[in-house]
JSON list of C-alpha atoms and ligand atoms in Angstrom, two decimals:
[
{"chain": "A", "resi": 1, "resn": "MET", "atom": "CA", "xyz": [-1.25, 33.30, 22.26]},
{"chain": "A", "resi": 2, "resn": "PRO", "atom": "CA", "xyz": [-2.39, 30.23, 20.24]},
{"chain": "A", "resi": 3, "resn": "HIS", "atom": "CA", "xyz": [-2.15, 30.43, 16.49]},
{"chain": "A", "resi": 4, "resn": "LEU", "atom": "CA", "xyz": [-5.19, 31.62, 14.61]},
{"chain": "A", "resi": 5, "resn": "THR", "atom": "CA", "xyz": [-6.84, 28.87, 12.68]},
{"chain": "A", "resi": 6, "resn": "PHE", "atom": "CA", "xyz": [-9.43, 29.01, 9.93]},
{"chain": "A", "resi": 7, "resn": "THR", "atom": "CA", "xyz": [-12.29, 26.81, 8.76]},
{"chain": "A", "resi": 8, "resn": "TYR", "atom": "CA", "xyz": [-12.90, 28.80, 5.58]},
{"chain": "A", "resi": 9, "resn": "CYS", "atom": "CA", "xyz": [-10.45, 30.46, 3.22]},
{"chain": "A", "resi": 10, "resn": "PRO", "atom": "CA", "xyz": [-9.86, 34.05, 4.38]},
{"chain": "A", "resi": 11, "resn": "LEU", "atom": "CA", "xyz": [-9.61, 35.12, 0.71]},
{"chain": "A", "resi": 12, "resn": "CYS", "atom": "CA", "xyz": [-12.48, 33.32, -1.06]},
{"chain": "A", "resi": 13, "resn": "ALA", "atom": "CA", "xyz": [-14.47, 31.59, 1.73]},
{"chain": "A", "resi": 14, "resn": "THR", "atom": "CA", "xyz": [-14.11, 28.04, 0.31]},
{"chain": "A", "resi": 15, "resn": "ALA", "atom": "CA", "xyz": [-13.85, 25.35, 3.03]},
{"chain": "A", "resi": 16, "resn": "LEU", "atom": "CA", "xyz": [-10.14, 24.70, 3.70]},
{"chain": "A", "resi": 17, "resn": "ILE", "atom": "CA", "xyz": [-8.65, 21.22, 3.54]},
{"chain": "A", "resi": 18, "resn": "GLU", "atom": "CA", "xyz": [-5.50, 19.80, 5.11]},
{"chain": "A", "resi": 19, "resn": "LYS", "atom": "CA", "xyz": [-2.69, 19.04, 2.72]},
{"chain": "A", "resi": 20, "resn": "GLU", "atom": "CA", "xyz": [1.00, 18.20, 3.13]},
{"chain": "A", "resi": 21, "resn": "ILE", "atom": "CA", "xyz": [3.01, 21.10, 1.67]},
{"chain": "A", "resi": 22, "resn": "HIS", "atom": "CA", "xyz": [6.79, 21.42, 2.22]},
{"chain": "A", "resi": 23, "resn": "THR", "atom": "CA", "xyz": [6.71, 18.39, 4.57]},
{"chain": "A", "resi": 24, "resn": "ILE", "atom": "CA", "xyz": [4.13, 19.88, 6.99]},
{"chain": "A", "resi": 25, "resn": "ARG", "atom": "CA", "xyz": [0.34, 19.40, 7.00]},
{"chain": "A", "resi": 26, "resn": "ARG", "atom": "CA", "xyz": [-1.12, 22.82, 6.30]},
{"chain": "A", "resi": 27, "resn": "LEU", "atom": "CA", "xyz": [-4.53, 24.34, 5.66]},
{"chain": "A", "resi": 28, "resn": "PHE", "atom": "CA", "xyz": [-5.01, 24.70, 1.92]},
{"chain": "A", "resi": 29, "resn": "CYS", "atom": "CA", "xyz": [-7.78, 26.25, -0.17]},
{"chain": "A", "resi": 30, "resn": "PRO", "atom": "CA", "xyz": [-8.87, 24.09, -3.12]},
{"chain": "A", "resi": 31, "resn": "GLY", "atom": "CA", "xyz": [-10.68, 27.16, -4.52]},
{"chain": "A", "resi": 32, "resn": "CYS", "atom": "CA", "xyz": [-7.88, 29.73, -4.85]},
{"chain": "A", "resi": 33, "resn": "GLN", "atom": "CA", "xyz": [-4.77, 27.73, -3.75]},
{"chain": "A", "resi": 34, "resn": "TYR", "atom": "CA", "xyz": [-4.24, 29.88, -0.65]},
{"chain": "A", "resi": 35, "resn": "ILE", "atom": "CA", "xyz": [-1.92, 28.16, 1.85]},
{"chain": "A", "resi": 36, "resn": "HIS", "atom": "CA", "xyz": [-2.12, 29.04, 5.53]},
{"chain": "A", "resi": 37, "resn": "TYR", "atom": "CA", "xyz": [1.37, 29.36, 7.05]},
{"chain": "A", "resi": 38, "resn": "PRO", "atom": "CA", "xyz": [1.11, 29.83, 10.83]},
{"chain": "A", "resi": 39, "resn": "GLN", "atom": "CA", "xyz": [3.95, 32.03, 12.08]},
{"chain": "A", "resi": 40, "resn": "PRO", "atom": "CA", "xyz": [4.96, 33.43, 15.46]},
{"chain": "A", "resi": 41, "resn": "LYS", "atom": "CA", "xyz": [4.11, 37.03, 16.22]},
{"chain": "A", "resi": 42, "resn": "LEU", "atom": "CA", "xyz": [6.87, 39.52, 16.88]},
{"chain": "A", "resi": 43, "resn": "VAL", "atom": "CA", "xyz": [6.81, 41.32, 20.22]},
{"chain": "A", "resi": 44, "resn": "ALA", "atom": "CA", "xyz": [9.22, 44.10, 21.17]},
{"chain": "A", "resi": 45, "resn": "LEU", "atom": "CA", "xyz": [9.85, 44.99, 24.78]},
{"chain": "A", "resi": 46, "resn": "VAL", "atom": "CA", "xyz": [12.21, 47.24, 26.67]},
{"chain": "A", "resi": 47, "resn": "VAL", "atom": "CA", "xyz": [14.00, 46.91, 29.99]},
{"chain": "A", "resi": 48, "resn": "ILE", "atom": "CA", "xyz": [13.93, 50.50, 31.27]},
{"chain": "A", "resi": 49, "resn": "GLU", "atom": "CA", "xyz": [16.34, 51.46, 34.03]},
{"chain": "A", "resi": 50, "resn": "HIS", "atom": "CA", "xyz": [16.57, 54.56, 36.17]},
{"chain": "A", "resi": 51, "resn": "GLU", "atom": "CA", "xyz": [19.12, 54.95, 38.97]},
{"chain": "A", "resi": 52, "resn": "GLU", "atom": "CA", "xyz": [19.79, 51.18, 39.04]},
{"chain": "A", "resi": 53, "resn": "LYS", "atom": "CA", "xyz": [16.09, 50.38, 39.30]},
{"chain": "A", "resi": 54, "resn": "LEU", "atom": "CA", "xyz": [13.86, 48.66, 36.75]},
{"chain": "A", "resi": 55, "resn": "LEU", "atom": "CA", "xyz": [10.56, 50.04, 35.55]},
{"chain": "A", "resi": 56, "resn": "LEU", "atom": "CA", "xyz": [7.84, 47.39, 35.57]},
{"chain": "A", "resi": 57, "resn": "LEU", "atom": "CA", "xyz": [4.13, 47.40, 34.80]},
{"chain": "A", "resi": 58, "resn": "LYS", "atom": "CA", "xyz": [1.56, 45.35, 36.67]},
{"chain": "A", "resi": 59, "resn": "ARG", "atom": "CA", "xyz": [-0.55, 43.58, 34.06]},
{"chain": "A", "resi": 60, "resn": "ASN", "atom": "CA", "xyz": [-4.23, 44.41, 34.02]},
{"chain": "A", "resi": 61, "resn": "ILE", "atom": "CA", "xyz": [-5.02, 41.89, 31.26]},
{"chain": "A", "resi": 62, "resn": "GLU", "atom": "CA", "xyz": [-4.83, 38.13, 30.84]},
{"chain": "A", "resi": 63, "resn": "PRO", "atom": "CA", "xyz": [-2.67, 36.13, 30.59]},
{"chain": "A", "resi": 64, "resn": "ALA", "atom": "CA", "xyz": [-0.76, 36.62, 33.83]},
{"chain": "A", "resi": 65, "resn": "ARG", "atom": "CA", "xyz": [-2.97, 39.43, 35.10]},
{"chain": "A", "resi": 66, "resn": "GLY", "atom": "CA", "xyz": [-1.57, 40.85, 38.35]},
{"chain": "A", "resi": 67, "resn": "LEU", "atom": "CA", "xyz": [2.03, 39.89, 37.55]},
{"chain": "A", "resi": 68, "resn": "TRP", "atom": "CA", "xyz": [4.65, 42.35, 36.40]},
{"chain": "A", "resi": 69, "resn": "ASN", "atom": "CA", "xyz": [6.24, 42.84, 33.01]},
{"chain": "A", "resi": 70, "resn": "PHE", "atom": "CA", "xyz": [8.22, 45.26, 30.89]},
{"chain": "A", "resi": 71, "resn": "CYS", "atom": "CA", "xyz": [6.84, 47.87, 28.51]},
{"chain": "A", "resi": 72, "resn": "GLY", "atom": "CA", "xyz": [6.21, 46.29, 25.14]},
{"chain": "A", "resi": 73, "resn": "GLY", "atom": "CA", "xyz": [3.78, 44.86, 22.66]},
{"chain": "A", "resi": 74, "resn": "TYR", "atom": "CA", "xyz": [3.17, 43.63, 19.16]},
{"chain": "A", "resi": 75, "resn": "ILE", "atom": "CA", "xyz": [4.81, 45.32, 16.23]},
{"chain": "A", "resi": 76, "resn": "GLU", "atom": "CA", "xyz": [2.43, 46.97, 13.78]},
{"chain": "A", "resi": 77, "resn": "LEU", "atom": "CA", "xyz": [2.80, 46.53, 10.05]},
{"chain": "A", "resi": 78, "resn": "GLY", "atom": "CA", "xyz": [5.01, 49.25, 8.63]},
{"chain": "A", "resi": 79, "resn": "GLU", "atom": "CA", "xyz": [6.98, 50.18, 11.74]},
{"chain": "A", "resi": 80, "resn": "THR", "atom": "CA", "xyz": [10.46, 49.08, 12.71]},
{"chain": "A", "resi": 81, "resn": "VAL", "atom": "CA", "xyz": [11.03, 46.99, 15.83]},
{"chain": "A", "resi": 82, "resn": "GLN", "atom": "CA", "xyz": [12.69, 50.00, 17.46]},
{"chain": "A", "resi": 83, "resn": "GLU", "atom": "CA", "xyz": [9.79, 52.29, 16.57]},
{"chain": "A", "resi": 84, "resn": "ALA", "atom": "CA", "xyz": [7.36, 49.77, 18.07]},
{"chain": "A", "resi": 85, "resn": "VAL", "atom": "CA", "xyz": [9.09, 49.67, 21.42]},
{"chain": "A", "resi": 86, "resn": "ILE", "atom": "CA", "xyz": [9.41, 53.47, 21.58]},
{"chain": "A", "resi": 87, "resn": "ARG", "atom": "CA", "xyz": [5.70, 53.77, 20.74]},
{"chain": "A", "resi": 88, "resn": "GLU", "atom": "CA", "xyz": [4.76, 51.21, 23.41]},
{"chain": "A", "resi": 89, "resn": "ALA", "atom": "CA", "xyz": [6.72, 53.05, 26.09]},
{"chain": "A", "resi": 90, "resn": "LYS", "atom": "CA", "xyz": [4.83, 56.21, 25.17]},
{"chain": "A", "resi": 91, "resn": "GLU", "atom": "CA", "xyz": [1.44, 54.46, 25.13]},
{"chain": "A", "resi": 92, "resn": "GLU", "atom": "CA", "xyz": [1.91, 52.36, 28.24]},
{"chain": "A", "resi": 93, "resn": "ALA", "atom": "CA", "xyz": [3.95, 54.67, 30.47]},
{"chain": "A", "resi": 94, "resn": "ASN", "atom": "CA", "xyz": [3.77, 58.12, 28.80]},
{"chain": "A", "resi": 95, "resn": "ILE", "atom": "CA", "xyz": [7.55, 58.40, 28.50]},
{"chain": "A", "resi": 96, "resn": "ASP", "atom": "CA", "xyz": [9.96, 59.17, 25.67]},
{"chain": "A", "resi": 97, "resn": "ILE", "atom": "CA", "xyz": [12.83, 56.73, 25.60]},
{"chain": "A", "resi": 98, "resn": "GLN", "atom": "CA", "xyz": [16.01, 56.28, 23.59]},
{"chain": "A", "resi": 99, "resn": "LEU", "atom": "CA", "xyz": [17.06, 52.69, 23.12]},
{"chain": "A", "resi": 100, "resn": "ASP", "atom": "CA", "xyz": [20.69, 52.03, 23.93]},
{"chain": "A", "resi": 101, "resn": "ARG", "atom": "CA", "xyz": [21.02, 48.44, 22.77]},
{"chain": "A", "resi": 102, "resn": "LEU", "atom": "CA", "xyz": [19.42, 45.14, 21.85]},
{"chain": "A", "resi": 103, "resn": "ILE", "atom": "CA", "xyz": [19.62, 42.57, 24.65]},
{"chain": "A", "resi": 104, "resn": "GLY", "atom": "CA", "xyz": [18.53, 39.59, 22.56]},
{"chain": "A", "resi": 105, "resn": "ILE", "atom": "CA", "xyz": [15.88, 37.80, 20.50]},
{"chain": "A", "resi": 106, "resn": "TYR", "atom": "CA", "xyz": [13.88, 35.04, 22.17]},
{"chain": "A", "resi": 107, "resn": "GLY", "atom": "CA", "xyz": [11.33, 32.49, 21.08]},
{"chain": "A", "resi": 108, "resn": "GLY", "atom": "CA", "xyz": [10.81, 29.24, 19.30]},
{"chain": "A", "resi": 109, "resn": "GLU", "atom": "CA", "xyz": [8.33, 27.55, 21.61]},
{"chain": "A", "resi": 110, "resn": "GLU", "atom": "CA", "xyz": [5.17, 26.12, 20.08]},
{"chain": "A", "resi": 111, "resn": "GLY", "atom": "CA", "xyz": [2.52, 28.80, 19.82]},
{"chain": "A", "resi": 112, "resn": "SER", "atom": "CA", "xyz": [4.77, 31.43, 21.30]},
{"chain": "A", "resi": 113, "resn": "ASN", "atom": "CA", "xyz": [5.81, 34.90, 20.28]},
{"chain": "A", "resi": 114, "resn": "VAL", "atom": "CA", "xyz": [9.27, 35.87, 19.17]},
{"chain": "A", "resi": 115, "resn": "VAL", "atom": "CA", "xyz": [10.46, 38.60, 21.53]},
{"chain": "A", "resi": 116, "resn": "ALA", "atom": "CA", "xyz": [13.01, 41.29, 20.70]},
{"chain": "A", "resi": 117, "resn": "ALA", "atom": "CA", "xyz": [14.26, 42.78, 23.97]},
{"chain": "A", "resi": 118, "resn": "PHE", "atom": "CA", "xyz": [15.97, 46.17, 24.19]},
{"chain": "A", "resi": 119, "resn": "HIS", "atom": "CA", "xyz": [17.46, 48.22, 26.99]},
{"chain": "A", "resi": 120, "resn": "ALA", "atom": "CA", "xyz": [16.91, 51.92, 27.67]},
{"chain": "A", "resi": 121, "resn": "GLN", "atom": "CA", "xyz": [18.10, 54.25, 30.36]},
{"chain": "A", "resi": 122, "resn": "LEU", "atom": "CA", "xyz": [15.28, 56.53, 31.50]},
{"chain": "A", "resi": 123, "resn": "LEU", "atom": "CA", "xyz": [16.37, 60.15, 31.55]},
{"chain": "A", "resi": 124, "resn": "SER", "atom": "CA", "xyz": [15.53, 62.05, 34.75]},
{"chain": "A", "resi": 125, "resn": "ASP", "atom": "CA", "xyz": [13.35, 64.58, 32.95]},
{"chain": "A", "resi": 126, "resn": "GLN", "atom": "CA", "xyz": [10.99, 61.76, 31.95]},
{"chain": "A", "resi": 127, "resn": "VAL", "atom": "CA", "xyz": [10.32, 60.47, 35.46]},
{"chain": "A", "resi": 128, "resn": "SER", "atom": "CA", "xyz": [7.66, 63.10, 36.16]},
{"chain": "A", "resi": 129, "resn": "HIS", "atom": "CA", "xyz": [5.86, 62.11, 32.94]},
{"chain": "A", "resi": 130, "resn": "LEU", "atom": "CA", "xyz": [5.27, 58.53, 34.06]},
{"chain": "A", "resi": 131, "resn": "ALA", "atom": "CA", "xyz": [1.59, 57.66, 33.92]},
{"chain": "A", "resi": 132, "resn": "VAL", "atom": "CA", "xyz": [-0.15, 54.32, 33.80]},
{"chain": "A", "resi": 133, "resn": "GLN", "atom": "CA", "xyz": [-2.51, 53.47, 30.98]},
{"chain": "A", "resi": 134, "resn": "PRO", "atom": "CA", "xyz": [-5.19, 51.54, 32.88]},
{"chain": "A", "resi": 135, "resn": "GLU", "atom": "CA", "xyz": [-6.45, 49.37, 30.05]},
{"chain": "A", "resi": 136, "resn": "GLU", "atom": "CA", "xyz": [-3.28, 47.32, 30.08]},
{"chain": "A", "resi": 137, "resn": "ALA", "atom": "CA", "xyz": [-1.64, 47.97, 33.43]},
{"chain": "A", "resi": 138, "resn": "SER", "atom": "CA", "xyz": [-2.90, 48.75, 36.91]},
{"chain": "A", "resi": 139, "resn": "GLU", "atom": "CA", "xyz": [0.38, 50.11, 38.25]},
{"chain": "A", "resi": 140, "resn": "LEU", "atom": "CA", "xyz": [3.84, 51.32, 37.27]},
{"chain": "A", "resi": 141, "resn": "ALA", "atom": "CA", "xyz": [6.76, 51.08, 39.65]},
{"chain": "A", "resi": 142, "resn": "PHE", "atom": "CA", "xyz": [10.55, 51.00, 39.92]},
{"chain": "A", "resi": 143, "resn": "PHE", "atom": "CA", "xyz": [12.16, 48.00, 41.59]},
{"chain": "A", "resi": 144, "resn": "ALA", "atom": "CA", "xyz": [15.71, 47.40, 42.71]},
{"chain": "A", "resi": 145, "resn": "TRP", "atom": "CA", "xyz": [17.29, 44.28, 41.21]},
{"chain": "A", "resi": 146, "resn": "GLU", "atom": "CA", "xyz": [17.25, 42.44, 44.52]},
{"chain": "A", "resi": 147, "resn": "GLU", "atom": "CA", "xyz": [13.56, 43.27, 45.18]},
{"chain": "A", "resi": 148, "resn": "LEU", "atom": "CA", "xyz": [11.92, 42.27, 41.91]},
{"chain": "A", "resi": 149, "resn": "PRO", "atom": "CA", "xyz": [8.30, 41.06, 42.09]},
{"chain": "A", "resi": 150, "resn": "THR", "atom": "CA", "xyz": [7.11, 37.95, 40.25]},
{"chain": "A", "resi": 151, "resn": "LEU", "atom": "CA", "xyz": [7.46, 38.49, 36.52]},
{"chain": "A", "resi": 152, "resn": "ALA", "atom": "CA", "xyz": [4.72, 37.44, 34.12]},
{"chain": "A", "resi": 153, "resn": "PHE", "atom": "CA", "xyz": [6.65, 35.18, 31.76]},
{"chain": "A", "resi": 154, "resn": "PRO", "atom": "CA", "xyz": [9.74, 32.94, 32.02]},
{"chain": "A", "resi": 155, "resn": "VAL", "atom": "CA", "xyz": [11.36, 34.78, 29.10]},
{"chain": "A", "resi": 156, "resn": "HIS", "atom": "CA", "xyz": [11.51, 37.94, 31.26]},
{"chain": "A", "resi": 157, "resn": "TYR", "atom": "CA", "xyz": [13.88, 36.19, 33.66]},
{"chain": "A", "resi": 158, "resn": "GLN", "atom": "CA", "xyz": [16.04, 35.07, 30.76]},
{"chain": "A", "resi": 159, "resn": "ILE", "atom": "CA", "xyz": [16.16, 38.64, 29.42]},
{"chain": "A", "resi": 160, "resn": "LEU", "atom": "CA", "xyz": [17.23, 39.97, 32.83]},
{"chain": "A", "resi": 161, "resn": "ARG", "atom": "CA", "xyz": [19.96, 37.33, 33.14]},
{"chain": "A", "resi": 162, "resn": "ASP", "atom": "CA", "xyz": [21.24, 38.27, 29.71]},
{"chain": "A", "resi": 163, "resn": "TRP", "atom": "CA", "xyz": [21.13, 41.99, 30.46]},
{"chain": "A", "resi": 164, "resn": "LYS", "atom": "CA", "xyz": [23.05, 41.45, 33.71]},
{"chain": "A", "resi": 165, "resn": "ALA", "atom": "CA", "xyz": [25.72, 39.56, 31.80]},
{"chain": "A", "resi": 166, "resn": "ILE", "atom": "CA", "xyz": [26.01, 42.35, 29.20]},
{"chain": "A", "resi": 167, "resn": "LYS", "atom": "CA", "xyz": [26.07, 45.07, 31.84]},
{"chain": "A", "resi": 168, "resn": "LEU", "atom": "CA", "xyz": [28.98, 43.59, 33.81]},
{"chain": "B", "resi": 1, "resn": "ZN", "atom": "ZN1", "xyz": [-9.52, 30.50, -1.26]}
]
């Protein structure tokens, strides 16, 4: 997602100007001295496994509509990264999960998110609860490692490579 930009100060509505602050040209408000610091957004996702298969969601929203990805989403103010990913699994797939470990933290590209990727083993009693939330995904399915469909974002492949290396 591209960074938000502003024409007017979000605090006092004065027209913003560009000014070099801490070696970078930034949007600055001559009215109230507000400085706009663009920052990446934090996304948490979870690689959910059940009987050696991976749970994936088919995206029903752009970007990458129709491709598959993991449960996850943006972290809300006031929740921990772990709480966010547990909440997303409930919202997107109707399942309760327990995280077993962090796989890694990814990001750094211009305009990109920073992604915290976790792993969870889906307990058998949750399988019957699985239900798709159609606003964001059109389908939920388990895939064997050797039969994975096309994933939505390059970082997903990196996360799977890293998880494989940890798992071995
Ligand atoms: Zn201002």
